Coordinates of C-alpha atoms (C1' of nucleotides) in Angstrom, one line a residue:
Chain A
M1 CA 27.8 -43.9 -67.6
A2 CA 27.0 -47.0 -69.4
R3 CA 23.1 -47.4 -68.3
N4 CA 21.3 -50.1 -67.7
P5 CA 20.8 -52.3 -70.6
R6 CA 17.1 -52.0 -70.3
D7 CA 16.8 -48.2 -70.9
S8 CA 18.4 -48.7 -74.1
Q9 CA 16.0 -51.1 -75.2
V10 CA 13.6 -48.2 -74.5
I11 CA 15.0 -45.8 -76.6
H12 CA 15.9 -48.2 -79.4
E13 CA 12.2 -48.8 -79.1
F14 CA 10.9 -44.8 -78.8
L15 CA 12.9 -44.4 -81.6
G16 CA 11.4 -47.1 -83.4
S17 CA 7.9 -46.2 -82.6
V18 CA 8.7 -42.5 -84.2
Q19 CA 10.4 -43.3 -87.2
V20 CA 7.1 -46.0 -88.0
F21 CA 4.9 -43.0 -87.1
S22 CA 6.9 -40.6 -89.4
S23 CA 6.9 -43.1 -91.8
A24 CA 3.2 -43.1 -92.2
V25 CA 2.4 -39.8 -92.2
K26 CA 4.3 -39.1 -95.3
N27 CA 4.0 -42.6 -97.1
V28 CA 0.4 -43.6 -95.6
V29 CA -1.4 -40.4 -95.5
E30 CA 0.5 -37.9 -97.7
K31 CA 1.5 -40.3 -100.3
E32 CA -2.3 -41.4 -100.8
I33 CA -3.6 -38.0 -100.4
L34 CA -1.5 -36.6 -103.7
K35 CA -2.6 -39.9 -105.7
A36 CA -5.8 -39.4 -105.3
V37 CA -6.1 -36.0 -105.8
V38 CA -3.7 -35.0 -108.7
G39 CA -3.0 -38.3 -110.3
D40 CA 0.7 -40.0 -110.8
D41 CA 2.3 -37.0 -112.6
L42 CA 3.7 -35.2 -109.0
T43 CA 6.1 -35.9 -106.9
L44 CA 5.3 -35.7 -103.2
S45 CA 8.5 -33.1 -103.4
Q46 CA 7.6 -30.8 -105.9
F47 CA 3.7 -31.1 -104.8
N48 CA 5.3 -29.4 -101.4
L49 CA 7.0 -26.9 -103.2
L50 CA 3.8 -25.6 -104.1
K51 CA 2.3 -26.1 -99.9
M52 CA 5.3 -23.9 -99.0
V53 CA 4.4 -21.4 -101.6
A54 CA 1.0 -21.5 -100.0
L55 CA 2.0 -21.8 -96.6
T56 CA 4.6 -19.0 -95.7
D57 CA 6.0 -16.3 -97.0
A58 CA 9.1 -18.6 -99.0
R59 CA 8.6 -16.5 -102.8
T60 CA 11.6 -17.1 -104.2
I61 CA 13.9 -19.8 -105.0
S62 CA 16.2 -19.3 -102.6
D63 CA 13.6 -19.1 -99.9
V64 CA 11.8 -22.0 -101.2
A65 CA 15.4 -24.2 -101.0
L66 CA 16.5 -22.7 -97.7
F67 CA 12.7 -24.2 -96.4
L68 CA 13.2 -27.5 -97.9
A69 CA 16.4 -27.7 -97.1
V70 CA 17.3 -29.0 -100.5
S71 CA 19.3 -27.1 -102.7
K72 CA 18.6 -23.8 -105.0
A73 CA 19.6 -26.2 -107.7
A74 CA 16.9 -28.5 -106.8
A75 CA 14.3 -26.1 -106.0
S76 CA 15.0 -24.4 -109.7
K77 CA 14.2 -27.7 -111.4
A78 CA 11.2 -28.5 -109.4
A79 CA 10.1 -25.8 -110.0
D80 CA 10.8 -26.1 -113.5
K81 CA 8.5 -28.9 -114.1
L82 CA 5.9 -27.0 -111.5
V83 CA 5.6 -24.7 -114.0
R84 CA 5.7 -26.8 -117.2
R85 CA 2.5 -28.4 -115.5
S86 CA 0.5 -24.3 -115.2
L87 CA 0.8 -25.1 -111.6
L88 CA 3.7 -22.5 -110.7
R89 CA 4.3 -19.0 -112.4
R90 CA 7.4 -17.2 -112.5
V91 CA 7.5 -13.9 -112.1
E92 CA 10.4 -11.2 -111.9
G93 CA 11.3 -9.9 -108.8
K94 CA 10.0 -6.5 -108.0
P95 CA 13.1 -4.2 -106.6
D96 CA 15.4 -6.7 -107.0
R97 CA 15.0 -8.4 -111.0
R98 CA 17.4 -11.0 -109.7
E99 CA 15.4 -12.7 -107.7
I100 CA 12.2 -15.0 -109.0
R101 CA 8.9 -14.7 -107.3
L102 CA 6.9 -17.9 -107.3
E103 CA 2.8 -17.4 -107.5
L104 CA 0.2 -20.4 -107.7
T105 CA -2.2 -20.3 -110.2
E106 CA -6.0 -21.2 -109.7
S107 CA -4.9 -25.0 -111.0
S108 CA -2.5 -25.3 -108.1
R109 CA -5.3 -23.4 -105.8
R110 CA -8.0 -25.0 -106.8
L111 CA -5.8 -28.9 -105.8
L112 CA -4.1 -27.9 -102.6
A113 CA -7.5 -26.8 -101.5
R114 CA -8.5 -30.4 -102.6
Y115 CA -5.3 -32.2 -100.7
D116 CA -6.1 -30.4 -98.0
E117 CA -9.0 -30.9 -97.1
Q118 CA -9.1 -34.9 -97.6
R119 CA -5.4 -34.1 -95.1
E120 CA -7.6 -32.7 -92.4
R121 CA -10.6 -35.0 -92.4
Q122 CA -8.0 -38.5 -91.7
L123 CA -5.8 -36.9 -89.3
G124 CA -9.2 -35.5 -87.7
I125 CA -10.3 -39.1 -87.6
I126 CA -7.2 -40.7 -86.4
F127 CA -6.6 -38.4 -83.7
R128 CA -10.0 -37.6 -82.8
S129 CA -9.8 -40.1 -79.8
H130 CA -6.8 -38.7 -78.8
P131 CA -7.2 -35.3 -76.0
A132 CA -5.6 -32.3 -77.0
A133 CA -3.5 -31.4 -73.8
V134 CA -1.6 -35.8 -74.6
L135 CA -1.0 -34.1 -77.9
R136 CA 0.5 -30.9 -76.6
R137 CA 2.3 -33.2 -73.9
T138 CA 4.2 -35.3 -76.3
A139 CA 5.0 -32.3 -78.5
Y140 CA 6.9 -31.0 -75.9
L141 CA 8.5 -33.7 -74.8
L142 CA 9.9 -34.0 -78.4
D143 CA 10.5 -30.6 -78.6
H144 CA 13.0 -30.9 -75.9
L145 CA 14.5 -33.8 -77.1
S146 CA 15.2 -32.0 -80.0
A147 CA 17.0 -29.8 -78.8
G148 CA 19.3 -31.8 -76.9
L149 CA 20.4 -33.2 -79.4
V150 CA 21.2 -30.4 -81.3
N151 CA 22.8 -29.1 -78.5
Q152 CA 25.1 -31.6 -78.7
S153 CA 25.9 -31.7 -82.5
A154 CA 29.2 -30.0 -82.9
R155 CA 27.9 -27.7 -85.6
R156 CA 25.0 -26.3 -84.0
E157 CA 24.6 -23.3 -85.5
E158 CA 24.8 -25.1 -89.3
V159 CA 21.8 -28.0 -88.9
C160 CA 18.8 -27.5 -90.2
L161 CA 16.0 -29.1 -88.6
Q162 CA 14.0 -29.6 -92.0
C163 CA 10.7 -28.6 -90.3
G164 CA 9.2 -27.3 -93.5
V165 CA 5.8 -26.8 -93.6
Y166 CA 5.5 -27.2 -89.8
F167 CA 7.7 -23.7 -89.7
R168 CA 6.5 -22.0 -86.3
D169 CA 6.7 -18.8 -85.9
R170 CA 7.5 -19.6 -82.4
C171 CA 9.6 -22.9 -81.9
L172 CA 10.2 -24.3 -79.1
V173 CA 13.3 -26.2 -80.3
R174 CA 14.6 -22.3 -81.6
Q175 CA 13.9 -21.3 -78.0
L176 CA 15.4 -24.2 -76.0
T177 CA 18.8 -24.1 -78.3
R178 CA 19.0 -20.6 -78.4
R179 CA 20.1 -19.9 -81.5
D180 CA 18.2 -19.4 -85.4
C181 CA 17.6 -21.6 -87.2
F182 CA 19.1 -21.4 -91.0
Y183 CA 16.1 -20.0 -92.4
M184 CA 15.7 -17.7 -90.1
N185 CA 19.2 -16.9 -90.4
R186 CA 19.5 -15.6 -93.8
R187 CA 16.1 -13.8 -93.5
S188 CA 16.9 -11.7 -90.5
R189 CA 20.5 -10.9 -92.1
Q190 CA 19.1 -10.4 -95.8
K191 CA 15.9 -9.2 -96.3
R192 CA 14.8 -5.5 -96.4
A193 CA 12.5 -3.6 -94.6
A194 CA 10.6 -3.0 -97.3
R195 CA 9.4 -7.3 -98.3
A196 CA 9.3 -7.5 -94.7
A197 CA 5.7 -5.3 -94.7
E198 CA 4.3 -7.7 -97.7
T199 CA 5.3 -11.1 -96.5
V200 CA 3.9 -10.5 -93.2
E201 CA 0.6 -10.2 -94.7
T202 CA 0.7 -13.1 -96.8
A203 CA 2.0 -15.0 -94.2
A204 CA -0.7 -14.6 -91.9
A205 CA -3.1 -15.0 -94.7
G206 CA -1.9 -18.9 -95.2
R207 CA -1.9 -19.2 -91.6
K208 CA -5.3 -18.9 -91.6
K209 CA -6.1 -21.3 -94.3
S210 CA -4.3 -24.1 -92.4
Chain B
M1 CA -17.2 -33.8 -89.6
A2 CA -15.6 -30.3 -89.2
R3 CA -13.2 -29.8 -86.1
N4 CA -12.2 -26.8 -83.9
P5 CA -9.9 -24.7 -85.6
R6 CA -7.6 -25.3 -82.5
D7 CA -7.8 -29.1 -82.8
S8 CA -6.2 -28.6 -86.6
Q9 CA -4.0 -26.6 -84.7
V10 CA -2.6 -28.8 -82.4
I11 CA -2.2 -31.9 -84.7
H12 CA -0.6 -29.6 -87.3
E13 CA 2.1 -28.7 -84.3
F14 CA 2.4 -32.2 -83.3
L15 CA 3.2 -33.6 -86.8
G16 CA 5.4 -30.5 -87.0
S17 CA 7.5 -31.9 -83.6
V18 CA 7.9 -35.3 -84.6
Q19 CA 9.1 -34.5 -88.0
V20 CA 11.6 -32.1 -86.3
F21 CA 12.5 -34.7 -84.1
S22 CA 12.9 -37.4 -86.2
S23 CA 15.3 -34.6 -88.9
A24 CA 17.6 -34.1 -85.3
V25 CA 18.0 -37.8 -84.8
K26 CA 19.1 -38.5 -88.4
N27 CA 20.8 -35.4 -89.5
V28 CA 22.3 -34.1 -86.1
V29 CA 22.9 -37.9 -84.5
E30 CA 23.2 -40.6 -87.1
K31 CA 25.0 -38.1 -90.3
E32 CA 27.6 -36.5 -87.7
I33 CA 28.7 -39.7 -86.0
L34 CA 29.3 -41.4 -89.5
K35 CA 30.8 -38.7 -90.7
A36 CA 33.2 -39.0 -87.6
V37 CA 33.5 -42.5 -87.5
V38 CA 34.1 -43.3 -91.3
G39 CA 34.7 -39.8 -93.2
D40 CA 33.0 -39.3 -95.9
D41 CA 32.7 -42.3 -98.0
L42 CA 30.3 -43.7 -97.0
T43 CA 26.4 -42.3 -97.5
L44 CA 24.0 -43.0 -94.4
S45 CA 21.9 -45.7 -96.9
Q46 CA 25.2 -47.6 -97.4
F47 CA 26.0 -47.8 -93.5
N48 CA 22.0 -48.8 -92.9
L49 CA 22.8 -51.5 -94.6
L50 CA 25.7 -52.7 -93.2
K51 CA 23.2 -52.2 -89.6
M52 CA 21.0 -54.6 -91.4
V53 CA 22.9 -57.2 -92.1
A54 CA 24.7 -57.0 -88.2
L55 CA 20.9 -56.6 -87.0
T56 CA 18.8 -58.2 -87.9
D57 CA 18.1 -61.4 -90.0
A58 CA 18.5 -60.2 -93.5
R59 CA 21.1 -61.9 -95.4
T60 CA 20.7 -61.9 -99.3
I61 CA 19.7 -59.0 -101.5
S62 CA 15.7 -59.7 -101.8
D63 CA 15.7 -59.6 -97.8
V64 CA 17.9 -56.9 -97.2
A65 CA 16.1 -54.7 -99.9
L66 CA 12.7 -55.5 -98.2
F67 CA 13.8 -54.3 -94.7
L68 CA 15.3 -50.8 -95.8
A69 CA 12.0 -50.5 -98.2
V70 CA 14.1 -50.2 -101.4
S71 CA 13.8 -51.4 -104.7
K72 CA 16.4 -54.8 -105.1
A73 CA 18.2 -53.2 -107.6
A74 CA 19.0 -50.2 -104.9
A75 CA 19.9 -53.0 -102.4
S76 CA 22.3 -54.5 -105.3
K77 CA 24.2 -51.7 -106.2
A78 CA 24.5 -50.7 -102.3
A79 CA 26.2 -53.6 -101.8
D80 CA 28.4 -53.7 -104.6
K81 CA 29.9 -50.1 -103.3
L82 CA 30.6 -51.7 -100.0
V83 CA 32.0 -54.8 -101.2
R84 CA 34.4 -52.5 -103.3
R85 CA 35.3 -50.9 -100.1
S86 CA 36.2 -54.1 -98.6
L87 CA 33.0 -53.7 -95.1
L88 CA 31.2 -56.7 -97.2
R89 CA 31.7 -60.3 -98.2
R90 CA 29.5 -61.6 -101.4
V91 CA 29.2 -65.7 -100.5
E92 CA 27.5 -67.9 -103.0
G93 CA 24.2 -69.2 -101.5
K94 CA 24.5 -72.5 -99.5
P95 CA 21.0 -74.9 -100.5
D96 CA 19.5 -72.2 -103.4
R97 CA 22.9 -70.7 -105.7
R98 CA 20.6 -68.0 -107.0
E99 CA 20.7 -65.8 -103.5
I100 CA 23.9 -64.2 -102.7
R101 CA 24.7 -64.4 -98.6
L102 CA 26.2 -60.6 -97.5
E103 CA 28.7 -61.2 -95.0
L104 CA 30.2 -58.1 -93.2
T105 CA 34.1 -58.4 -92.7
E106 CA 36.4 -58.0 -89.5
S107 CA 36.5 -54.1 -91.1
S108 CA 33.1 -53.2 -91.1
R109 CA 32.4 -54.9 -87.5
R110 CA 34.8 -52.4 -86.4
L111 CA 33.2 -50.1 -87.8
L112 CA 30.1 -50.4 -86.3
A113 CA 31.0 -51.2 -82.9
R114 CA 32.5 -47.5 -82.6
Y115 CA 29.7 -45.7 -84.4
D116 CA 26.8 -47.7 -82.0
E117 CA 29.2 -46.9 -79.2
Q118 CA 29.2 -43.3 -79.7
R119 CA 25.1 -43.4 -80.5
E120 CA 24.3 -44.9 -77.5
R121 CA 26.6 -42.3 -75.7
Q122 CA 25.3 -39.3 -77.1
L123 CA 21.4 -40.5 -77.0
G124 CA 21.7 -41.8 -73.6
I125 CA 22.5 -38.0 -72.4
I126 CA 19.7 -36.5 -74.2
F127 CA 17.3 -39.2 -72.4
R128 CA 18.7 -39.9 -69.3
S129 CA 16.3 -36.9 -67.7
H130 CA 13.3 -38.5 -69.3
P131 CA 12.1 -41.7 -66.6
A132 CA 11.4 -44.7 -69.0
A133 CA 8.0 -44.8 -68.0
V134 CA 7.1 -41.1 -69.8
L135 CA 9.2 -42.4 -73.3
R136 CA 7.3 -45.9 -73.0
R137 CA 4.0 -44.0 -72.6
T138 CA 4.5 -41.7 -75.5
A139 CA 5.5 -45.1 -77.7
Y140 CA 2.3 -46.6 -77.3
L141 CA 0.7 -43.2 -78.1
L142 CA 2.9 -43.4 -82.0
D143 CA 2.1 -47.1 -82.1
H144 CA -1.8 -46.3 -81.6
L145 CA -1.6 -43.5 -84.2
S146 CA 0.1 -45.6 -86.6
A147 CA -2.2 -48.2 -86.8
G148 CA -5.4 -46.0 -87.4
L149 CA -3.7 -44.0 -90.0
V150 CA -2.9 -47.4 -91.7
N151 CA -5.5 -48.8 -90.6
Q152 CA -7.3 -46.0 -92.6
S153 CA -4.9 -46.8 -96.1
A154 CA -7.0 -48.0 -98.9
R155 CA -4.4 -50.7 -99.3
R156 CA -3.3 -51.7 -96.0
E157 CA -2.1 -55.0 -96.6
E158 CA 1.1 -53.5 -99.2
V159 CA 2.1 -50.6 -96.4
C160 CA 5.6 -50.8 -95.5
L161 CA 6.1 -48.7 -92.5
Q162 CA 10.0 -48.7 -93.3
C163 CA 11.1 -49.4 -89.2
G164 CA 14.3 -51.1 -91.2
V165 CA 16.5 -51.6 -88.1
Y166 CA 13.9 -50.7 -85.6
F167 CA 12.6 -54.4 -86.8
R168 CA 10.7 -56.1 -83.7
D169 CA 9.2 -59.2 -83.6
R170 CA 6.1 -58.2 -81.4
C171 CA 5.0 -55.2 -82.6
L172 CA 2.4 -53.4 -81.4
V173 CA 1.3 -51.8 -85.0
R174 CA 1.0 -54.9 -85.9
Q175 CA -1.2 -56.4 -83.4
L176 CA -3.1 -53.0 -83.9
T177 CA -3.6 -53.7 -87.5
R178 CA -4.1 -56.9 -87.4
R179 CA -2.1 -57.5 -90.7
D180 CA 1.7 -58.7 -91.7
C181 CA 4.2 -56.2 -92.8
F182 CA 5.5 -56.7 -96.2
Y183 CA 8.8 -57.8 -94.4
M184 CA 6.6 -60.6 -92.6
N185 CA 4.6 -62.0 -95.3
R186 CA 7.3 -62.5 -97.6
R187 CA 9.2 -64.3 -95.4
S188 CA 6.6 -66.5 -94.0
R189 CA 5.3 -67.2 -97.3
Q190 CA 9.2 -68.3 -98.5
K191 CA 11.3 -69.2 -96.2
R192 CA 12.2 -72.4 -96.2
A193 CA 12.6 -74.6 -93.1
A194 CA 15.8 -75.3 -93.5
R195 CA 17.1 -72.2 -93.4
A196 CA 14.3 -70.9 -90.4
A197 CA 16.7 -72.8 -87.4
E198 CA 20.0 -70.9 -88.7
T199 CA 18.7 -67.2 -88.6
V200 CA 16.6 -68.2 -85.0
E201 CA 20.3 -68.1 -83.6
T202 CA 22.1 -66.1 -85.9
A203 CA 18.9 -62.8 -85.1
A204 CA 19.0 -63.9 -81.5
A205 CA 22.8 -63.6 -81.1
G206 CA 22.4 -59.9 -83.2
R207 CA 19.8 -58.6 -81.1
K208 CA 22.1 -59.0 -77.8
K209 CA 24.6 -57.4 -78.9
S210 CA 22.2 -54.2 -79.4
Chain C
dC1 C1' 32.6 -8.7 -107.3
dA2 C1' 28.7 -10.4 -105.1
dA3 C1' 24.1 -12.5 -104.8
dG4 C1' 19.9 -14.5 -107.6
dA5 C1' 19.0 -18.6 -110.7
dT6 C1' 20.0 -21.7 -113.9
dT7 C1' 22.5 -25.8 -115.7
dG8 C1' 25.5 -30.0 -116.6
dA9 C1' 28.3 -33.6 -114.4
dC10 C1' 27.9 -37.0 -111.3
dT11 C1' 25.4 -39.9 -107.5
dC12 C1' 21.5 -42.5 -105.8
dG13 C1' 17.5 -44.0 -106.3
dT14 C1' 13.1 -46.3 -109.4
dC15 C1' 11.5 -49.6 -113.1
dA16 C1' 12.4 -52.7 -117.2
dA17 C1' 14.4 -56.2 -119.2
dT18 C1' 17.8 -59.7 -119.0
dC19 C1' 20.8 -63.4 -117.0
dT20 C1' 21.3 -67.7 -113.6
dT21 C1' 19.7 -71.4 -111.1
dT22 C1' 15.4 -74.3 -109.8
Chain D
dA1 C1' 7.9 -70.5 -116.5
dA2 C1' 9.4 -68.7 -111.4
dA3 C1' 12.6 -66.4 -108.3
dG4 C1' 17.0 -64.1 -107.1
dA5 C1' 20.3 -60.9 -109.0
dT6 C1' 22.1 -57.7 -111.4
dT7 C1' 22.4 -54.4 -115.7
dG8 C1' 20.9 -50.1 -118.1
dA9 C1' 17.8 -45.7 -119.2
dC10 C1' 15.8 -42.1 -116.2
dG11 C1' 14.3 -39.5 -112.3
dA12 C1' 15.1 -36.2 -109.1
dG13 C1' 18.8 -34.7 -106.0
dT14 C1' 23.8 -32.4 -104.9
dC15 C1' 27.9 -29.4 -106.1
dA16 C1' 30.5 -26.7 -109.5
dA17 C1' 30.1 -23.5 -112.9
dT18 C1' 27.9 -19.8 -116.0
dC19 C1' 24.8 -15.8 -116.6
dT20 C1' 22.3 -12.0 -114.7
dT21 C1' 21.4 -7.7 -112.1
dG22 C1' 22.6 -4.6 -108.5

DNA sequence: CAAGATTGACTCGTCAATCTTT
DNA sequence: AAAGATTGACGAGTCAATCTTG
């Protein structure tokens, strides 16, 4: 069972490179652009809430919380701050008045557009020199590794991989682990058909933008 | 400048796969093992502080804080909790009595050993089916992408990539960006030669374990 | 009662101020 | 005065309790 120490070293460095890249995307690209676009009075996680509302069909506090992998309490508080800054509107749920629908405002829509444009541009420059085939192959490898990790987990059913704004309708990890993620579980259990029709079109619209 | 929307999609999915894998390593592997080994009364970041002390030559509060990319205040408080749980000892600095040297205890050494053993084993199983050459090639790609991101940054000198326990003496990202990371900067500016001799051997000893 | 959202007490992070040592 | 460490007030997250609606 004991592996070659050489292999162990390779794995360690591989994990290091992933960690560093992941940190670079978050801290260099995302935080810097955010700062340039809105200044200092918006947290990255507050901003991510806006992105969720814009890009996915998560519209209620519960949905957003699931998607962002934070508690409902946290999502509720974050939404509150965004409402205060007029970047979000709370609207009473249509069929069910318990749930709160979140809607972007004109100002947050503009903000998101400027952010997306910058992000797209910066990433484009970096990735330009790397052929799409290489990127696809790498993503494929990573998905297989992720699936392996999840399958080893004692509580594989409960794990949330925090794909967040990277949520995919067709997710290789989901296929390989033959399970639904937390979010999908909730959705399929709970969503009423009444809502399904509407969300499909908004999701499609959101995806076209990206 | 506008790229093919197909490319944009590939980049998006690539970033998603990285994010999911990174989350899987942290939440599935690391948190679960931590829970199995020590139960619930130790945070992942508290534990990471122990790992830093064990695996690198960061021994003072300031060094650990730099390495973990948190504030000195946070490192100080975390160390405090670990001392209370008898997993860490505070020792007065040898040449300079302002600085506090952190030392593992017998119990934290055992704890780390058990953790490492489990982690090594789990990761080994997952990575077994992937040849080292593929992993090296992927790490190489990621390092180049990271370097590209850093080089685009307005504040490239200040950025910390949070390599943390994955710190490498020979770091490709550092080479490609032709800059030292935050930690290296501080070290080279501040460390006295008196200490250098000692730290070299402890670092070497720590690295042998991994 | 169950579910969605909110609020309150608490934890862990940050920054600014302070204490000690150089 | 400058540097290392600590402390306090505050921001953002968690869980548990509560309020409202179905």
